[in-house]
């Protein structure tokens, strides 16, 4: 005698069917959430995966799927969608975006993105940290990135730029074009740059691509299925992150980052040397605030080292990606490349061949070109927030419950005809002085907007511009046989990156170009 019927096989079928039906009903129980609130929804969600099937299966980058949602909701101020079984809210209207990011920030002062609380390097770094600890830590770290501090860092940055020059000379491209993998080149350069400016470390990735910092940097932003899903989960499935113990920086890289930064901190404490960089600030915080406990956050241990780890990863990846995409767009638009090179060479001639801090930041066409690259390829193509308390939408009866994930398609707004005519075209003139004034607020925000905007924006732009100046002053870039035209974005990457994380171009000395 079986449990339910006379046959074990029939019992098994009944139990399995009951489990499947129960799981189906559970995972679809919220699929009328937005309709009940009078909010339009994306096409009917798929049971178990919601509207996120393509991303969950790593067939489409989330930034580009959310851009599709943005386009489907044309004419609407916002729209609802579902990730697995959870209701998400996507904002389209620029004024509502401004409310969320700036005016009503106190209702949206946390990101939805979250790491495992047991992964202290991930959970407590400035990018993932929740309030009130975030606000206090942000205030204490902001002085690192003043113009005065950046000027002091610039001499170290120039040393990295010289290493880039030496590396390019070693390629021996005076008389012949040579194909290079540009994304790796720019990542080596920005890894050296952030290592030297923020931590006083001679990383030397340009001359040694197998340097430990570079190896671990590659692992963090690997684009295989496992790491691709881990990064996706951090931004969209935080409950899965907590259940599985996913590490924000990956298991091996977390161990490396923890060890190397503690070694640097302990060496500086022992030596008493002050460099006025990020590590110095962290040492001061530990010295003066280690007794404080901000709802579980401490200015010591992994919570402290987490800031060094986050600035390292964000510092090299965003700058290297922007540099690589800039070089790509210049390679397929030689007229723009030649105009920019002329501006750079003229400025260098006036400065006797020397790159200065003021010069790097005062080249108008370079700024226009980089701004346009960031419009087309923002490193993180969406912004995420979560309601930290119940919020009533202005001029509407809609109420967002506490804990509602709120997303903004940066990519969608950057490609919106309403703000940028012919949006798929690479056109630096959008950012000349006259046109730039006509771009409305909260229509262009590659580094975010409001109090949560990227803390290192000035350092990131300076690194990017310095790299472009060094390369274009002597070399030209052109498409190679392996250059993807048009560009293809990797579907397994949460951040904006070319397919496979690689971007191939030809490079050659300008004075010997054919």
Short mmCIF file of C-alpha atoms in Angstrom, two decimals:
data_model
loop_
_atom_site.label_atom_id
_atom_site.label_comp_id
_atom_site.label_asym_id
_atom_site.label_seq_id
_atom_site.Cartn_x
_atom_site.Cartn_y
_atom_site.Cartn_z
CA UNK A 1 0.00 0.00 0.00
CA UNK A 2 1.42 3.39 -1.01
CA UNK A 3 0.86 6.69 0.82
CA UNK A 4 -2.07 8.00 -1.23
CA UNK A 5 -3.09 5.31 -3.70
CA UNK A 6 -2.36 1.64 -4.15
CA UNK A 7 0.69 2.38 -6.32
CA UNK A 8 3.96 4.13 -5.46
CA UNK A 9 4.40 5.33 -9.04
CA UNK A 10 1.01 7.02 -9.02
CA UNK A 11 1.79 8.56 -5.61
CA UNK A 12 5.02 9.92 -7.07
CA UNK A 13 3.17 11.51 -9.99
CA UNK A 14 0.61 13.09 -7.66
CA UNK A 15 3.27 14.47 -5.31
CA UNK A 16 5.42 15.81 -8.18
CA UNK A 17 2.40 17.43 -9.83
CA UNK A 18 1.38 19.01 -6.52
CA UNK A 19 4.89 20.41 -6.01
CA UNK A 20 5.01 21.83 -9.55
CA UNK A 21 1.56 23.42 -9.25
CA UNK A 22 2.42 24.83 -5.82
CA UNK A 23 5.71 26.27 -7.11
CA UNK A 24 3.88 27.74 -10.13
CA UNK A 25 1.23 29.37 -7.98
CA UNK A 26 3.85 30.71 -5.57
CA UNK A 27 6.07 32.17 -8.30
CA UNK A 28 3.15 33.80 -10.13
CA UNK A 29 1.26 35.08 -7.07
CA UNK A 30 2.46 38.68 -7.59
CA UNK A 31 2.04 38.88 -11.36
CA UNK A 32 -0.96 41.22 -11.04
CA UNK A 33 0.87 43.53 -8.63
CA UNK A 34 1.26 46.50 -10.99
CA UNK A 35 -2.10 46.10 -12.71
CA UNK A 36 -3.84 46.37 -9.35
CA UNK A 37 -2.06 49.70 -8.85
CA UNK A 38 -2.96 51.07 -12.26
CA UNK A 39 0.60 50.80 -13.62
CA UNK A 40 1.18 49.49 -17.15
CA UNK A 41 3.34 46.38 -17.39
CA UNK A 42 5.80 44.87 -19.83
CA UNK A 43 4.37 41.95 -21.83
CA UNK A 44 3.09 39.05 -19.65
CA UNK A 45 5.85 37.64 -17.43
CA UNK A 46 7.07 34.07 -17.73
CA UNK A 47 6.42 31.85 -14.69
CA UNK A 48 9.54 31.48 -12.50
CA UNK A 49 11.61 34.03 -14.50
CA UNK A 50 9.25 36.99 -14.88
CA UNK A 51 10.28 39.42 -17.64
CA UNK A 52 13.93 38.58 -17.07
CA UNK A 53 14.28 35.31 -19.00
CA UNK A 54 16.90 36.54 -21.48
CA UNK A 55 19.09 37.97 -18.72
CA UNK A 56 18.72 35.02 -16.35
CA UNK A 57 19.87 32.72 -19.15
CA UNK A 58 22.70 35.20 -19.94
CA UNK A 59 21.43 35.75 -23.47
CA UNK A 60 21.14 39.52 -23.13
CA UNK A 61 22.93 42.13 -21.06
CA UNK A 62 20.55 43.54 -18.41
CA UNK A 63 21.30 47.14 -19.37
CA UNK A 64 20.11 46.44 -22.91
CA UNK A 65 17.03 44.49 -21.79
CA UNK A 66 16.03 47.37 -19.51
CA UNK A 67 16.62 49.71 -22.45
CA UNK A 68 14.14 47.58 -24.44
CA UNK A 69 11.62 47.99 -21.60
CA UNK A 70 12.25 51.74 -21.69
CA UNK A 71 11.53 51.85 -25.42
CA UNK A 72 8.41 49.70 -25.11
CA UNK A 73 7.00 52.14 -22.56
CA UNK A 74 7.31 55.19 -24.82
CA UNK A 75 4.88 57.90 -23.77
CA UNK A 76 4.50 56.52 -20.23
CA UNK A 77 6.12 58.05 -17.14
CA UNK A 78 6.92 54.60 -15.69
CA UNK A 79 6.18 50.93 -16.15
CA UNK A 80 6.23 47.75 -14.09
CA UNK A 81 8.14 44.54 -14.76
CA UNK A 82 9.05 41.38 -12.90
CA UNK A 83 12.39 39.79 -12.05
CA UNK A 84 11.70 36.15 -11.15
CA UNK A 85 8.57 36.72 -9.00
CA UNK A 86 9.39 40.20 -7.65
CA UNK A 87 7.74 43.41 -8.94
CA UNK A 88 10.25 46.03 -10.18
CA UNK A 89 9.51 49.63 -11.14
CA UNK A 90 11.12 51.32 -14.19
CA UNK A 91 11.01 55.10 -14.50
CA UNK A 92 11.03 56.86 -17.89
CA UNK A 93 9.92 60.41 -17.16
CA UNK A 94 12.85 62.77 -16.63
CA UNK A 95 11.14 64.75 -13.87
CA UNK A 96 10.35 61.56 -11.97
CA UNK A 97 13.98 60.49 -12.42
CA UNK A 98 15.05 63.82 -10.94
CA UNK A 99 12.72 63.29 -7.97
CA UNK A 100 14.15 59.83 -7.26
CA UNK A 101 17.82 60.74 -7.68
CA UNK A 102 17.82 64.25 -6.22
CA UNK A 103 14.68 65.93 -4.84
CA UNK A 104 13.27 62.98 -2.89
CA UNK A 105 16.57 61.20 -2.36
CA UNK A 106 15.75 60.52 1.30
CA UNK A 107 13.10 58.00 0.13
CA UNK A 108 15.57 56.29 -2.26
CA UNK A 109 18.89 56.60 -0.43
CA UNK A 110 19.86 52.92 -0.77
CA UNK A 111 20.66 50.83 -3.82
CA UNK A 112 18.65 47.68 -4.37
CA UNK A 113 21.94 45.99 -5.26
CA UNK A 114 23.24 44.07 -2.29
CA UNK A 115 25.95 41.60 -1.36
CA UNK A 116 25.88 38.78 1.18
CA UNK A 117 26.19 40.28 4.70
CA UNK A 118 28.83 37.62 5.44
CA UNK A 119 30.91 38.88 2.50
CA UNK A 120 32.21 41.98 4.25
CA UNK A 121 34.40 43.10 1.32
CA UNK A 122 31.25 43.29 -0.77
CA UNK A 123 28.53 44.17 1.71
CA UNK A 124 30.30 47.08 3.42
CA UNK A 125 32.08 48.82 0.53
CA UNK A 126 30.80 52.26 -0.41
CA UNK A 127 28.99 51.04 -3.54
CA UNK A 128 26.84 48.45 -1.72
CA UNK A 129 26.72 49.91 1.79
CA UNK A 130 23.33 50.95 3.18
CA UNK A 131 22.38 53.94 5.28
CA UNK A 132 23.13 55.40 7.74
CA UNK A 133 26.69 54.04 7.42
CA UNK A 134 26.83 54.95 3.71
CA UNK A 135 26.21 58.64 4.30
CA UNK A 136 28.85 58.91 7.03
CA UNK A 137 31.46 56.93 5.08
CA UNK A 138 30.79 58.86 1.86
CA UNK A 139 31.37 62.15 3.70
CA UNK A 140 34.68 60.90 5.09
CA UNK A 141 35.97 59.55 1.75
CA UNK A 142 34.91 62.49 -0.48
CA UNK A 143 38.00 64.66 0.33
CA UNK A 144 40.24 62.10 -1.41
CA UNK A 145 38.97 63.31 -4.77
CA UNK A 146 39.30 67.08 -4.49
CA UNK A 147 41.11 68.88 -7.31
CA UNK A 148 43.99 69.61 -4.91
CA UNK A 149 44.44 65.89 -4.13
CA UNK A 150 44.18 64.97 -7.81
CA UNK A 151 46.91 67.48 -8.69
CA UNK A 152 49.19 65.80 -6.17
CA UNK A 153 48.38 62.40 -7.67
CA UNK A 154 49.04 63.61 -11.20
CA UNK A 155 52.83 63.22 -11.05
CA UNK A 156 52.38 59.55 -10.20
CA UNK A 157 49.86 59.23 -13.02
CA UNK A 158 52.41 60.65 -15.46
CA UNK A 159 54.83 57.88 -14.48
CA UNK A 160 52.19 55.32 -15.49
CA UNK A 161 51.67 57.24 -18.72
CA UNK A 162 55.41 56.97 -19.43
CA UNK A 163 55.16 53.22 -18.91
CA UNK A 164 52.32 53.17 -21.45
CA UNK A 165 54.55 55.06 -23.88
CA UNK A 166 57.39 52.58 -23.32
CA UNK A 167 55.03 49.65 -23.86
CA UNK A 168 53.69 51.07 -27.12
CA UNK A 169 57.25 51.70 -28.33
CA UNK A 170 58.04 48.04 -27.66
CA UNK A 171 55.34 47.02 -30.13
CA UNK A 172 57.57 48.36 -32.96
CA UNK A 173 54.79 49.73 -35.12
CA UNK A 174 56.79 52.43 -36.89
CA UNK A 175 56.46 50.95 -40.37
CA UNK A 176 53.66 48.43 -40.09
CA UNK A 177 50.26 48.19 -38.46
CA UNK A 178 49.90 45.73 -35.62
CA UNK A 179 46.73 44.30 -34.15
CA UNK A 180 46.37 44.72 -30.39
CA UNK A 181 43.68 43.80 -27.89
CA UNK A 182 42.79 47.31 -26.76
CA UNK A 183 40.60 46.41 -23.78
CA UNK A 184 43.45 44.54 -22.11
CA UNK A 185 45.91 47.34 -22.91
CA UNK A 186 43.68 50.00 -21.33
CA UNK A 187 42.91 47.74 -18.36
CA UNK A 188 46.65 47.22 -17.74
CA UNK A 189 47.16 50.99 -17.89
CA UNK A 190 44.25 51.85 -15.57
CA UNK A 191 45.22 49.06 -13.14
CA UNK A 192 48.70 50.56 -12.87
CA UNK A 193 47.17 54.01 -12.53
CA UNK A 194 44.77 53.20 -9.70
CA UNK A 195 47.38 51.05 -7.95
CA UNK A 196 49.90 53.87 -7.89
CA UNK A 197 47.58 56.82 -7.15
CA UNK A 198 45.31 55.28 -4.52
CA UNK A 199 47.64 52.76 -2.88
CA UNK A 200 51.21 53.73 -3.73
CA UNK A 201 51.81 50.36 -5.38
CA UNK A 202 53.98 49.73 -8.44
CA UNK A 203 51.63 47.22 -10.07
CA UNK A 204 53.47 47.22 -13.44
CA UNK A 205 50.72 45.46 -15.43
CA UNK A 206 51.85 47.08 -18.70
CA UNK A 207 55.24 45.39 -18.57
CA UNK A 208 53.96 42.28 -16.81
CA UNK A 209 50.41 41.30 -17.89
CA UNK A 210 50.62 38.40 -15.41
CA UNK A 211 51.02 40.71 -12.41
CA UNK A 212 48.82 39.52 -9.55
CA UNK A 213 46.69 42.67 -9.55
CA UNK A 214 45.92 42.23 -13.24
CA UNK A 215 45.19 38.51 -12.91
CA UNK A 216 42.70 39.16 -10.12
CA UNK A 217 41.22 42.14 -11.93
CA UNK A 218 40.45 39.85 -14.87
CA UNK A 219 38.87 37.26 -12.57
CA UNK A 220 36.55 39.83 -11.00
CA UNK A 221 35.15 40.83 -14.39
CA UNK A 222 35.24 37.42 -16.03
CA UNK A 223 32.45 36.91 -18.54
CA UNK A 224 31.92 33.15 -18.32
CA UNK A 225 28.56 31.74 -17.28
CA UNK A 226 29.34 31.26 -13.59
CA UNK A 227 30.90 34.67 -12.93
CA UNK A 228 28.42 36.29 -15.30
CA UNK A 229 25.52 34.93 -13.23
CA UNK A 230 27.20 35.95 -9.96
CA UNK A 231 27.49 39.58 -11.08
CA UNK A 232 23.91 39.54 -12.41
CA UNK A 233 22.67 38.20 -9.07
CA UNK A 234 24.37 41.01 -7.14
CA UNK A 235 22.32 43.58 -9.05
CA UNK A 236 19.00 41.76 -9.44
CA UNK A 237 18.75 38.67 -7.17
CA UNK A 238 20.23 39.72 -3.80
CA UNK A 239 18.26 36.97 -2.02
CA UNK A 240 20.05 34.40 -4.23
CA UNK A 241 23.38 36.01 -3.29
CA UNK A 242 22.61 35.56 0.40
CA UNK A 243 21.44 31.97 -0.06
CA UNK A 244 24.46 30.89 -2.11
CA UNK A 245 27.17 32.99 -0.44
CA UNK A 246 28.31 34.56 -3.72
CA UNK A 247 31.41 36.71 -3.22
CA UNK A 248 31.27 40.19 -4.75
CA UNK A 249 34.87 40.02 -5.95
CA UNK A 250 34.97 36.24 -6.39
CA UNK A 251 36.51 33.84 -3.87
CA UNK A 252 40.14 33.90 -5.00
CA UNK A 253 40.23 37.64 -5.70
CA UNK A 254 38.67 38.40 -2.31
CA UNK A 255 41.51 36.57 -0.59
CA UNK A 256 44.11 38.39 -2.71
CA UNK A 257 42.61 41.86 -2.17
CA UNK A 258 42.26 41.33 1.57
CA UNK A 259 45.86 40.18 1.94
CA UNK A 260 47.49 42.82 -0.23
CA UNK A 261 45.64 45.78 1.23
CA UNK A 262 46.23 44.71 4.81
CA UNK A 263 49.90 44.34 3.96
CA UNK A 264 49.99 47.89 2.56
CA UNK A 265 48.09 49.31 5.55
CA UNK A 266 50.35 47.59 8.08
CA UNK A 267 53.52 48.67 6.26
CA UNK A 268 52.43 52.31 6.23
CA UNK A 269 51.43 52.24 9.89
CA UNK A 270 54.84 50.78 10.77
CA UNK A 271 56.76 53.30 8.65
CA UNK A 272 54.73 56.37 9.62
CA UNK A 273 54.98 57.61 6.02
CA UNK A 274 52.05 59.71 4.77
CA UNK A 275 51.15 59.89 1.09
CA UNK A 276 47.74 61.62 1.26
CA UNK A 277 46.09 58.81 -0.70
CA UNK A 278 43.16 56.47 -0.05
CA UNK A 279 45.18 54.19 2.25
CA UNK A 280 46.15 57.18 4.41
CA UNK A 281 42.49 58.11 4.78
CA UNK A 282 41.58 54.54 5.73
CA UNK A 283 44.36 54.45 8.34
CA UNK A 284 43.06 57.72 9.84
CA UNK A 285 39.51 56.37 9.94
CA UNK A 286 40.70 53.24 11.71
CA UNK A 287 42.72 55.30 14.19
CA UNK A 288 39.96 57.78 15.04
CA UNK A 289 36.74 55.79 14.59
CA UNK A 290 37.51 52.10 15.18
CA UNK A 291 35.44 52.21 18.36
CA UNK A 292 32.31 53.27 16.44
CA UNK A 293 29.69 50.80 15.25
CA UNK A 294 27.20 52.10 12.66
CA UNK A 295 24.49 49.44 12.57
CA UNK A 296 27.06 46.71 12.08
CA UNK A 297 29.66 48.71 10.11
CA UNK A 298 33.07 49.22 11.71
CA UNK A 299 36.05 51.31 10.64
CA UNK A 300 38.28 48.27 10.95
CA UNK A 301 38.86 44.77 9.58
CA UNK A 302 37.24 43.76 6.31
CA UNK A 303 34.80 46.67 6.54
CA UNK A 304 37.73 49.04 6.17
CA UNK A 305 39.59 47.04 3.52
CA UNK A 306 36.35 46.81 1.54
CA UNK A 307 36.77 50.47 0.53
CA UNK A 308 40.22 49.82 -0.96
CA UNK A 309 38.91 46.76 -2.82
CA UNK A 310 35.93 48.67 -4.26
CA UNK A 311 37.97 51.66 -5.42
CA UNK A 312 40.47 49.34 -7.07
CA UNK A 313 37.86 47.42 -9.09
CA UNK A 314 35.71 50.42 -10.00
CA UNK A 315 38.77 52.54 -10.70
CA UNK A 316 40.36 50.29 -13.29
CA UNK A 317 37.28 48.79 -14.97
CA UNK A 318 35.25 51.93 -15.73
CA UNK A 319 38.23 53.93 -16.99
CA UNK A 320 39.62 51.10 -19.12
CA UNK A 321 36.24 50.41 -20.71
CA UNK A 322 35.68 54.09 -21.53
CA UNK A 323 39.17 54.37 -23.03
CA UNK A 324 38.67 51.22 -25.12
CA UNK A 325 35.30 52.32 -26.50
CA UNK A 326 36.70 55.80 -27.23
CA UNK A 327 39.54 54.30 -29.27
CA UNK A 328 37.06 52.02 -31.06
CA UNK A 329 34.81 54.91 -32.13
CA UNK A 330 37.84 56.94 -33.24
CA UNK A 331 39.11 54.00 -35.29
CA UNK A 332 35.93 53.87 -37.38
CA UNK A 333 35.73 57.68 -37.66
CA UNK A 334 39.15 58.88 -38.83
CA UNK A 335 37.93 62.46 -39.33
CA UNK A 336 37.10 62.73 -35.62
CA UNK A 337 40.34 60.97 -34.69
CA UNK A 338 42.42 63.38 -36.78
CA UNK A 339 40.69 66.44 -35.34
CA UNK A 340 41.26 65.20 -31.79
CA UNK A 341 44.88 64.34 -32.49
CA UNK A 342 45.47 67.85 -33.84
CA UNK A 343 44.05 69.35 -30.65
CA UNK A 344 46.30 67.11 -28.53
CA UNK A 345 49.47 67.73 -30.58
CA UNK A 346 48.89 71.50 -30.65
CA UNK A 347 48.49 71.55 -26.88
CA UNK A 348 51.64 69.47 -26.40
CA UNK A 349 53.63 71.75 -28.70
CA UNK A 350 52.58 74.78 -26.66
CA UNK A 351 53.66 72.98 -23.46
CA UNK A 352 57.05 71.85 -24.87
CA UNK A 353 55.83 68.27 -25.05
CA UNK A 354 54.80 68.12 -21.40
CA UNK A 355 51.39 66.92 -20.25
CA UNK A 356 50.11 68.96 -17.33
CA UNK A 357 47.10 68.50 -15.08
CA UNK A 358 45.43 71.66 -16.40
CA UNK A 359 46.10 70.73 -20.02
CA UNK A 360 44.60 67.25 -19.65
CA UNK A 361 41.37 68.77 -18.35
CA UNK A 362 41.18 71.76 -20.68
CA UNK A 363 41.06 70.14 -24.12
CA UNK A 364 37.49 70.89 -25.27
CA UNK A 365 37.27 68.40 -28.13
CA UNK A 366 38.74 65.59 -26.00
CA UNK A 367 36.06 66.31 -23.42
CA UNK A 368 33.39 66.22 -26.14
CA UNK A 369 34.67 62.89 -27.49
CA UNK A 370 34.83 61.22 -24.06
CA UNK A 371 31.39 62.59 -23.14
CA UNK A 372 29.91 61.13 -26.31
CA UNK A 373 31.57 57.76 -25.61
CA UNK A 374 29.99 57.76 -22.15
CA UNK A 375 26.61 58.55 -23.70
CA UNK A 376 26.77 55.58 -26.05
CA UNK A 377 28.57 53.20 -23.66
CA UNK A 378 27.93 54.13 -20.01
CA UNK A 379 29.97 51.64 -17.92
CA UNK A 380 26.96 50.74 -15.76
CA UNK A 381 23.98 51.20 -18.11
CA UNK A 382 21.26 51.45 -15.45
CA UNK A 383 20.76 52.88 -11.98
CA UNK A 384 19.07 50.99 -9.17
CA UNK A 385 17.42 52.25 -5.99
CA UNK A 386 15.04 50.81 -3.43
CA UNK A 387 12.32 52.63 -1.51
CA UNK A 388 13.48 52.86 2.10
CA UNK A 389 10.02 54.05 3.15
CA UNK A 390 6.58 54.30 1.57
CA UNK A 391 6.58 56.91 -1.20
CA UNK A 392 3.65 58.62 -2.90
CA UNK A 393 4.42 59.62 -6.47
CA UNK A 394 3.91 63.39 -6.99
CA UNK A 395 0.78 64.32 -8.97
CA UNK A 396 -0.40 60.71 -8.84
CA UNK A 397 -2.36 58.31 -6.64
CA UNK A 398 0.38 55.69 -7.00
CA UNK A 399 2.11 54.67 -3.79
CA UNK A 400 5.35 52.70 -3.87
CA UNK A 401 5.65 50.33 -0.96
CA UNK A 402 8.78 50.24 1.16
CA UNK A 403 11.27 47.79 -0.36
CA UNK A 404 10.22 48.32 -3.99
CA UNK A 405 13.17 48.02 -6.43
CA UNK A 406 13.30 51.14 -8.64
CA UNK A 407 15.36 51.16 -11.84
CA UNK A 408 16.36 53.89 -14.30
CA UNK A 409 17.58 53.05 -17.80
CA UNK A 410 20.59 55.29 -18.28
CA UNK A 411 21.11 53.64 -21.66
CA UNK A 412 17.48 54.25 -22.63
CA UNK A 413 17.65 57.94 -21.77
CA UNK A 414 21.05 58.38 -23.45
CA UNK A 415 19.57 56.91 -26.65
CA UNK A 416 16.23 58.74 -26.49
CA UNK A 417 15.39 60.80 -29.60
CA UNK A 418 13.72 63.33 -27.34
CA UNK A 419 17.08 64.30 -25.88
CA UNK A 420 19.62 63.16 -28.50
CA UNK A 421 18.64 63.30 -32.21
CA UNK A 422 20.01 60.42 -34.29
CA UNK A 423 21.06 58.74 -31.02
CA UNK A 424 22.96 55.78 -32.53
CA UNK A 425 25.43 58.10 -34.25
CA UNK A 426 28.72 58.91 -32.55
CA UNK A 427 28.69 62.72 -32.63
CA UNK A 428 30.92 64.64 -30.19
CA UNK A 429 29.26 67.91 -31.29
CA UNK A 430 26.36 67.06 -28.99
CA UNK A 431 28.68 68.21 -26.20
CA UNK A 432 30.01 71.47 -27.62
CA UNK A 433 29.35 74.45 -25.36
CA UNK A 434 26.12 75.49 -27.07
CA UNK A 435 24.56 72.03 -27.41
CA UNK A 436 25.64 70.93 -23.96
CA UNK A 437 23.63 73.75 -22.40
CA UNK A 438 20.51 72.45 -24.15
CA UNK A 439 20.72 68.94 -22.66
CA UNK A 440 18.12 68.92 -19.87
CA UNK A 441 19.09 67.81 -16.38
CA UNK A 442 18.80 64.09 -15.65
CA UNK A 443 18.84 63.15 -19.34
CA UNK A 444 22.59 62.46 -19.39
CA UNK A 445 24.26 60.99 -16.30
CA UNK A 446 26.97 58.40 -17.10
CA UNK A 447 28.29 58.56 -13.52
CA UNK A 448 24.89 58.74 -11.86
CA UNK A 449 23.21 61.80 -10.40
CA UNK A 450 22.47 63.22 -6.96
CA UNK A 451 24.11 62.20 -3.66
CA UNK A 452 24.77 58.65 -4.92
CA UNK A 453 26.69 59.84 -8.01
CA UNK A 454 30.10 58.23 -8.51
CA UNK A 455 32.53 59.58 -5.93
CA UNK A 456 35.54 59.06 -8.22
CA UNK A 457 34.21 60.76 -11.37
CA UNK A 458 37.08 63.28 -11.58
CA UNK A 459 39.77 60.65 -11.13
CA UNK A 460 38.09 58.38 -13.68
CA UNK A 461 37.86 61.10 -16.32
CA UNK A 462 41.44 62.20 -15.68
CA UNK A 463 42.75 58.63 -16.12
CA UNK A 464 40.75 58.17 -19.30
CA UNK A 465 41.84 61.45 -20.86
CA UNK A 466 45.49 60.93 -19.96
CA UNK A 467 45.47 57.51 -21.61
CA UNK A 468 43.83 58.84 -24.79
CA UNK A 469 46.29 61.76 -24.95
CA UNK A 470 49.28 59.43 -24.66
CA UNK A 471 48.07 57.03 -27.35
CA UNK A 472 46.71 59.50 -29.91
CA UNK A 473 49.62 61.92 -29.68
CA UNK A 474 51.85 59.39 -31.48
CA UNK A 475 49.64 56.63 -32.85
CA UNK A 476 46.60 56.11 -34.99
CA UNK A 477 44.07 53.35 -34.48
CA UNK A 478 42.16 51.65 -37.29
CA UNK A 479 39.81 48.65 -37.46
CA UNK A 480 41.43 45.23 -37.79
CA UNK A 481 39.98 42.05 -39.25
CA UNK A 482 38.64 41.13 -35.81
CA UNK A 483 37.07 44.52 -35.01
CA UNK A 484 33.33 44.15 -34.45
CA UNK A 485 31.49 46.65 -36.66
CA UNK A 486 28.90 47.40 -35.45
CA UNK A 487 29.91 46.90 -31.84
CA UNK A 488 28.47 43.84 -30.08
CA UNK A 489 27.95 44.03 -26.32
CA UNK A 490 28.62 40.89 -24.28
CA UNK A 491 25.27 39.40 -23.14
CA UNK A 492 26.91 37.73 -20.13
CA UNK A 493 28.24 41.00 -18.72
CA UNK A 494 26.26 43.18 -16.31
CA UNK A 495 28.50 46.17 -17.07
CA UNK A 496 28.93 47.48 -20.62
CA UNK A 497 31.71 45.54 -22.29
CA UNK A 498 32.47 44.27 -25.82
CA UNK A 499 31.73 40.66 -26.70
CA UNK A 500 34.05 38.35 -24.80
CA UNK A 501 35.55 41.35 -23.01
CA UNK A 502 37.91 41.88 -25.95
CA UNK A 503 38.25 44.67 -28.48
CA UNK A 504 40.76 44.37 -31.33
CA UNK A 505 42.20 47.31 -33.28
CA UNK A 506 45.22 48.00 -35.45
CA UNK A 507 47.75 50.52 -34.18
CA UNK A 508 50.56 52.33 -36.00
CA UNK A 509 52.85 55.30 -35.53
CA UNK A 510 51.25 58.39 -37.06
CA UNK A 511 54.36 59.66 -38.82
CA UNK A 512 54.82 56.39 -40.69
CA UNK A 513 51.18 55.60 -41.44
CA UNK A 514 50.30 54.73 -44.98
#
